[in-house]
Amino acid sequence: NAGVTQTPKFRILKIGQSMTLQCAQDMNHNYMYWYRQDPGMGLKLIYYSVGAGITDKGEVPNGYNVSRSTTEDFPLRLELAAPSQTSVYFCASRLRQGTDTQYFGPGTRLTVL
Amino acid sequence: TQLLEQSPQFLSIQEGENLTVYCNSSSVFSSLQWYRQEPGEGPVLLVTVVTGGEVKKLKRLTFQFGDARKDSSLHITAAQPGDTGLYLCAGLSGAGGTSYGKLTFGQGTILTVHP
């Protein structure tokens, strides 16, 4: 199993551009999450999904959109990129709720100039 | 909004020393997890504590969950350079199906162990 994979690893955007961060997992996990990590701020939840076709907002959803058309994929869309979206983005998945292990991808480092 | 305050934010020690990292909140969590993160990688789960007062040991690492389930600590005995990294605590709130596995993270503690 590859686990949780994310592409791209690095990206530089200009203000106002759009892009999609890709996330895929091959563990047949129901739950998937998107977090952002800013220096010294820990991780904050952007969006999450409990299954294909079901998504909901987390703590910091503004400026982002998600979709979950399959169990495996959970892309994060940035519309009209802003400097405040400069961050490292992590995708994660878990099999079910409760105390199951949450597996994280390697992250995407995004810079908006 | 639930908050987790982690301290200290930075810790720089010599090999062989002991250290403790604290994670505190005014909110009750159903469980608390500790993660370790290396540069350029995602966090990796170390342990989950569920019961108030619970103590778990992972080799030289000891994790404790407070009696009221509002705080936790990570103690490392005889730290080694390989322990260097970012340590994150994360709380899971809501019993059963109410939390959907959403985690609230502390700010993290950057630990550097010098040889």
Short mmCIF file of C-alpha atoms in Angstrom, two decimals:
data_model
loop_
_atom_site.label_atom_id
_atom_site.label_comp_id
_atom_site.label_asym_id
_atom_site.label_seq_id
_atom_site.Cartn_x
_atom_site.Cartn_y
_atom_site.Cartn_z
CA ASN A 1 0.00 0.00 0.00
CA ALA A 2 1.20 3.50 -0.83
CA GLY A 3 -0.86 4.94 2.05
CA VAL A 4 -1.83 8.60 1.60
CA THR A 5 -0.27 10.34 -1.38
CA GLN A 6 -0.31 14.05 -2.19
CA THR A 7 0.62 15.99 -5.30
CA PRO A 8 2.30 18.32 -5.99
CA LYS A 9 4.96 18.47 -3.26
CA PHE A 10 5.71 22.14 -3.88
CA ARG A 11 3.86 24.89 -5.74
CA ILE A 12 4.18 28.64 -6.17
CA LEU A 13 1.05 30.56 -7.15
CA LYS A 14 0.43 34.16 -8.03
CA ILE A 15 -2.33 36.06 -6.24
CA GLY A 16 -5.67 35.32 -7.87
CA GLN A 17 -4.64 32.04 -9.49
CA SER A 18 -6.46 28.79 -8.77
CA MET A 19 -5.21 25.26 -8.25
CA THR A 20 -6.20 21.82 -7.02
CA LEU A 21 -4.20 19.88 -4.45
CA GLN A 22 -4.57 16.17 -5.04
CA CYS A 23 -4.93 13.56 -2.31
CA ALA A 24 -5.42 9.83 -2.69
CA GLN A 25 -5.43 6.87 -0.32
CA ASP A 26 -5.39 3.17 -1.13
CA MET A 27 -6.43 1.85 2.29
CA ASN A 28 -10.19 1.94 1.63
CA HIS A 29 -10.61 4.49 4.42
CA ASN A 30 -13.98 6.15 4.85
CA TYR A 31 -12.81 9.32 6.56
CA MET A 32 -10.55 11.86 4.91
CA TYR A 33 -9.33 15.27 6.07
CA TRP A 34 -7.50 18.35 4.85
CA TYR A 35 -5.36 20.35 7.29
CA ARG A 36 -3.10 23.35 6.91
CA GLN A 37 -0.02 23.90 9.03
CA ASP A 38 1.39 27.36 9.53
CA PRO A 39 4.70 27.92 11.37
CA GLY A 40 4.19 27.69 15.13
CA MET A 41 0.43 27.22 14.74
CA GLY A 42 -0.06 23.46 14.71
CA LEU A 43 -2.55 21.97 12.23
CA LYS A 44 -5.99 23.38 11.53
CA LEU A 45 -8.80 21.42 9.89
CA ILE A 46 -10.04 22.86 6.57
CA TYR A 47 -12.56 20.27 5.36
CA TYR A 48 -13.37 16.66 6.03
CA SER A 49 -15.35 13.83 4.46
CA VAL A 50 -17.00 10.78 6.03
CA GLY A 51 -17.54 8.99 2.73
CA ALA A 52 -17.97 9.43 -0.99
CA GLY A 53 -20.36 12.29 -1.71
CA ILE A 54 -20.30 13.62 1.87
CA THR A 55 -18.15 16.59 2.88
CA ASP A 56 -18.29 19.21 5.62
CA LYS A 57 -16.45 22.31 6.76
CA GLY A 58 -13.77 22.29 9.40
CA GLU A 59 -12.31 25.17 11.38
CA VAL A 60 -10.86 27.25 8.49
CA PRO A 61 -12.82 26.53 5.25
CA ASN A 62 -12.93 30.01 3.71
CA GLY A 63 -11.22 30.20 0.31
CA TYR A 64 -11.27 26.43 -0.22
CA ASN A 65 -13.57 23.82 -1.73
CA VAL A 66 -13.54 20.04 -1.74
CA SER A 67 -15.26 17.14 -3.44
CA ARG A 68 -15.34 13.41 -2.76
CA SER A 69 -16.59 11.52 -5.79
CA THR A 70 -14.75 8.31 -4.90
CA THR A 71 -13.55 6.66 -1.68
CA GLU A 72 -9.94 7.01 -2.79
CA ASP A 73 -9.68 10.68 -3.81
CA PHE A 74 -10.25 13.91 -1.89
CA PRO A 75 -9.01 16.95 -3.86
CA LEU A 76 -8.77 20.42 -2.31
CA ARG A 77 -9.48 23.38 -4.58
CA LEU A 78 -8.11 26.87 -3.99
CA GLU A 79 -9.99 29.61 -5.81
CA LEU A 80 -8.45 33.08 -6.12
CA ALA A 81 -5.28 32.33 -4.15
CA ALA A 82 -4.26 34.85 -1.50
CA PRO A 83 -0.97 35.30 0.43
CA SER A 84 -2.80 34.17 3.59
CA GLN A 85 -3.10 30.71 1.99
CA THR A 86 0.67 30.27 2.00
CA SER A 87 1.06 27.17 4.15
CA VAL A 88 1.82 23.46 4.19
CA TYR A 89 -1.24 21.37 3.41
CA PHE A 90 -1.70 17.86 4.75
CA CYS A 91 -4.25 15.28 3.73
CA ALA A 92 -5.12 12.50 6.15
CA SER A 93 -7.38 9.46 6.30
CA ARG A 94 -8.70 6.98 8.82
CA LEU A 95 -10.72 3.80 8.49
CA ARG A 96 -13.52 4.76 10.84
CA GLN A 97 -14.26 7.20 13.62
CA GLY A 98 -13.20 7.01 17.21
CA THR A 99 -9.60 6.48 18.17
CA ASP A 100 -8.44 4.86 14.95
CA THR A 101 -5.06 5.98 13.67
CA GLN A 102 -5.18 8.96 11.34
CA TYR A 103 -2.61 8.55 8.54
CA PHE A 104 -1.09 11.67 7.04
CA GLY A 105 0.31 12.30 3.60
CA PRO A 106 3.73 13.95 3.08
CA GLY A 107 2.23 17.42 2.53
CA THR A 108 2.15 20.09 -0.17
CA ARG A 109 4.10 23.29 0.44
CA LEU A 110 2.23 26.17 -1.20
CA THR A 111 3.51 29.72 -1.57
CA VAL A 112 1.27 32.51 -2.86
CA LEU A 113 3.13 35.60 -4.08
CA THR B 1 -13.84 26.59 19.76
CA GLN B 2 -11.71 24.12 21.68
CA LEU B 3 -8.09 25.05 22.22
CA LEU B 4 -5.05 23.02 23.20
CA GLU B 5 -2.14 24.93 24.70
CA GLN B 6 1.16 23.14 24.31
CA SER B 7 4.30 24.09 26.20
CA PRO B 8 7.11 24.72 25.86
CA GLN B 9 7.13 25.78 22.20
CA PHE B 10 10.88 25.15 21.89
CA LEU B 11 13.12 22.79 23.84
CA SER B 12 16.86 22.42 23.32
CA ILE B 13 18.63 19.89 25.53
CA GLN B 14 21.72 17.70 25.74
CA GLU B 15 21.69 13.98 25.09
CA GLY B 16 20.83 12.04 28.24
CA GLU B 17 18.64 14.72 29.81
CA ASN B 18 14.99 14.21 30.70
CA LEU B 19 12.17 16.44 29.48
CA THR B 20 8.43 16.93 29.75
CA VAL B 21 6.03 18.50 27.25
CA TYR B 22 2.63 19.67 28.43
CA CYS B 23 -0.70 19.91 26.64
CA ASN B 24 -3.51 21.78 28.43
CA SER B 25 -7.09 22.75 27.65
CA SER B 26 -10.16 24.12 29.41
CA SER B 27 -12.24 21.61 27.43
CA VAL B 28 -12.77 17.91 27.99
CA PHE B 29 -11.61 15.56 25.26
CA SER B 30 -12.81 11.98 24.76
CA SER B 31 -9.25 11.00 23.90
CA LEU B 32 -5.93 12.61 23.23
CA GLN B 33 -3.23 11.68 20.76
CA TRP B 34 0.47 12.51 20.50
CA TYR B 35 2.17 12.77 17.12
CA ARG B 36 5.78 13.22 16.03
CA GLN B 37 6.62 15.05 12.82
CA GLU B 38 9.90 15.09 10.94
CA PRO B 39 10.80 17.97 8.56
CA GLY B 40 9.12 17.56 5.17
CA GLU B 41 6.84 14.78 6.35
CA GLY B 42 3.36 14.40 7.81
CA PRO B 43 2.72 13.72 11.51
CA VAL B 44 2.97 10.12 12.68
CA LEU B 45 0.85 8.84 15.56
CA LEU B 46 2.79 7.84 18.70
CA VAL B 47 0.01 7.03 21.14
CA THR B 48 -3.67 7.50 21.99
CA VAL B 49 -4.83 7.91 25.60
CA VAL B 50 -8.49 7.46 26.32
CA THR B 51 -9.17 7.03 30.04
CA GLY B 52 -8.68 9.80 32.60
CA GLY B 53 -5.49 9.11 34.57
CA GLU B 54 -4.22 6.68 31.95
CA VAL B 55 -0.46 6.24 31.61
CA LYS B 56 1.12 4.65 28.53
CA LYS B 57 4.78 3.90 27.93
CA LEU B 58 6.54 3.61 24.60
CA LYS B 59 10.18 2.71 25.32
CA ARG B 60 11.66 5.91 26.84
CA LEU B 61 8.46 7.92 26.26
CA THR B 62 5.75 8.11 28.93
CA PHE B 63 2.35 9.62 28.13
CA GLN B 64 -0.23 10.60 30.73
CA PHE B 65 -3.84 11.72 30.37
CA GLY B 66 -5.15 13.97 33.13
CA ASP B 67 -7.87 12.70 35.47
CA ALA B 68 -10.35 15.24 34.09
CA ARG B 69 -9.32 14.51 30.49
CA LYS B 70 -8.38 18.14 29.91
CA ASP B 71 -4.61 17.81 29.88
CA SER B 72 -1.81 15.46 28.96
CA SER B 73 1.94 15.21 29.23
CA LEU B 74 4.76 13.55 27.35
CA HIS B 75 7.91 12.68 29.31
CA ILE B 76 11.08 11.52 27.59
CA THR B 77 13.78 9.85 29.68
CA ALA B 78 17.43 10.04 28.64
CA ALA B 79 16.74 11.89 25.40
CA GLN B 80 18.71 10.94 22.31
CA PRO B 81 19.47 12.90 19.11
CA GLY B 82 17.04 10.61 17.30
CA ASP B 83 14.23 12.08 19.43
CA THR B 84 14.68 15.44 17.67
CA GLY B 85 11.50 16.56 15.95
CA LEU B 86 8.18 18.35 16.31
CA TYR B 87 5.82 16.84 18.89
CA LEU B 88 2.12 17.57 18.57
CA CYS B 89 -0.77 16.80 20.87
CA ALA B 90 -4.26 16.49 19.39
CA GLY B 91 -7.60 16.15 21.10
CA LEU B 92 -10.62 14.23 19.88
CA SER B 93 -13.92 15.52 21.22
CA GLY B 94 -17.36 13.96 21.21
CA ALA B 95 -18.15 10.37 22.01
CA GLY B 96 -19.10 7.76 19.47
CA GLY B 97 -20.14 9.13 16.11
CA THR B 98 -20.36 12.78 17.01
CA SER B 99 -16.79 13.86 16.28
CA TYR B 100 -16.12 12.19 12.90
CA GLY B 101 -12.50 11.89 13.94
CA LYS B 102 -11.88 15.63 13.82
CA LEU B 103 -8.75 16.55 15.75
CA THR B 104 -7.85 19.79 17.52
CA PHE B 105 -4.08 20.22 17.49
CA GLY B 106 -1.80 22.06 19.87
CA GLN B 107 0.83 24.43 18.46
CA GLY B 108 3.58 21.85 18.75
CA THR B 109 6.91 21.59 20.60
CA ILE B 110 10.11 21.67 18.60
CA LEU B 111 12.60 19.41 20.40
CA THR B 112 16.31 19.48 19.61
CA VAL B 113 18.58 16.98 21.33
CA HIS B 114 22.28 17.78 20.99
CA PRO B 115 24.87 14.96 21.01
#
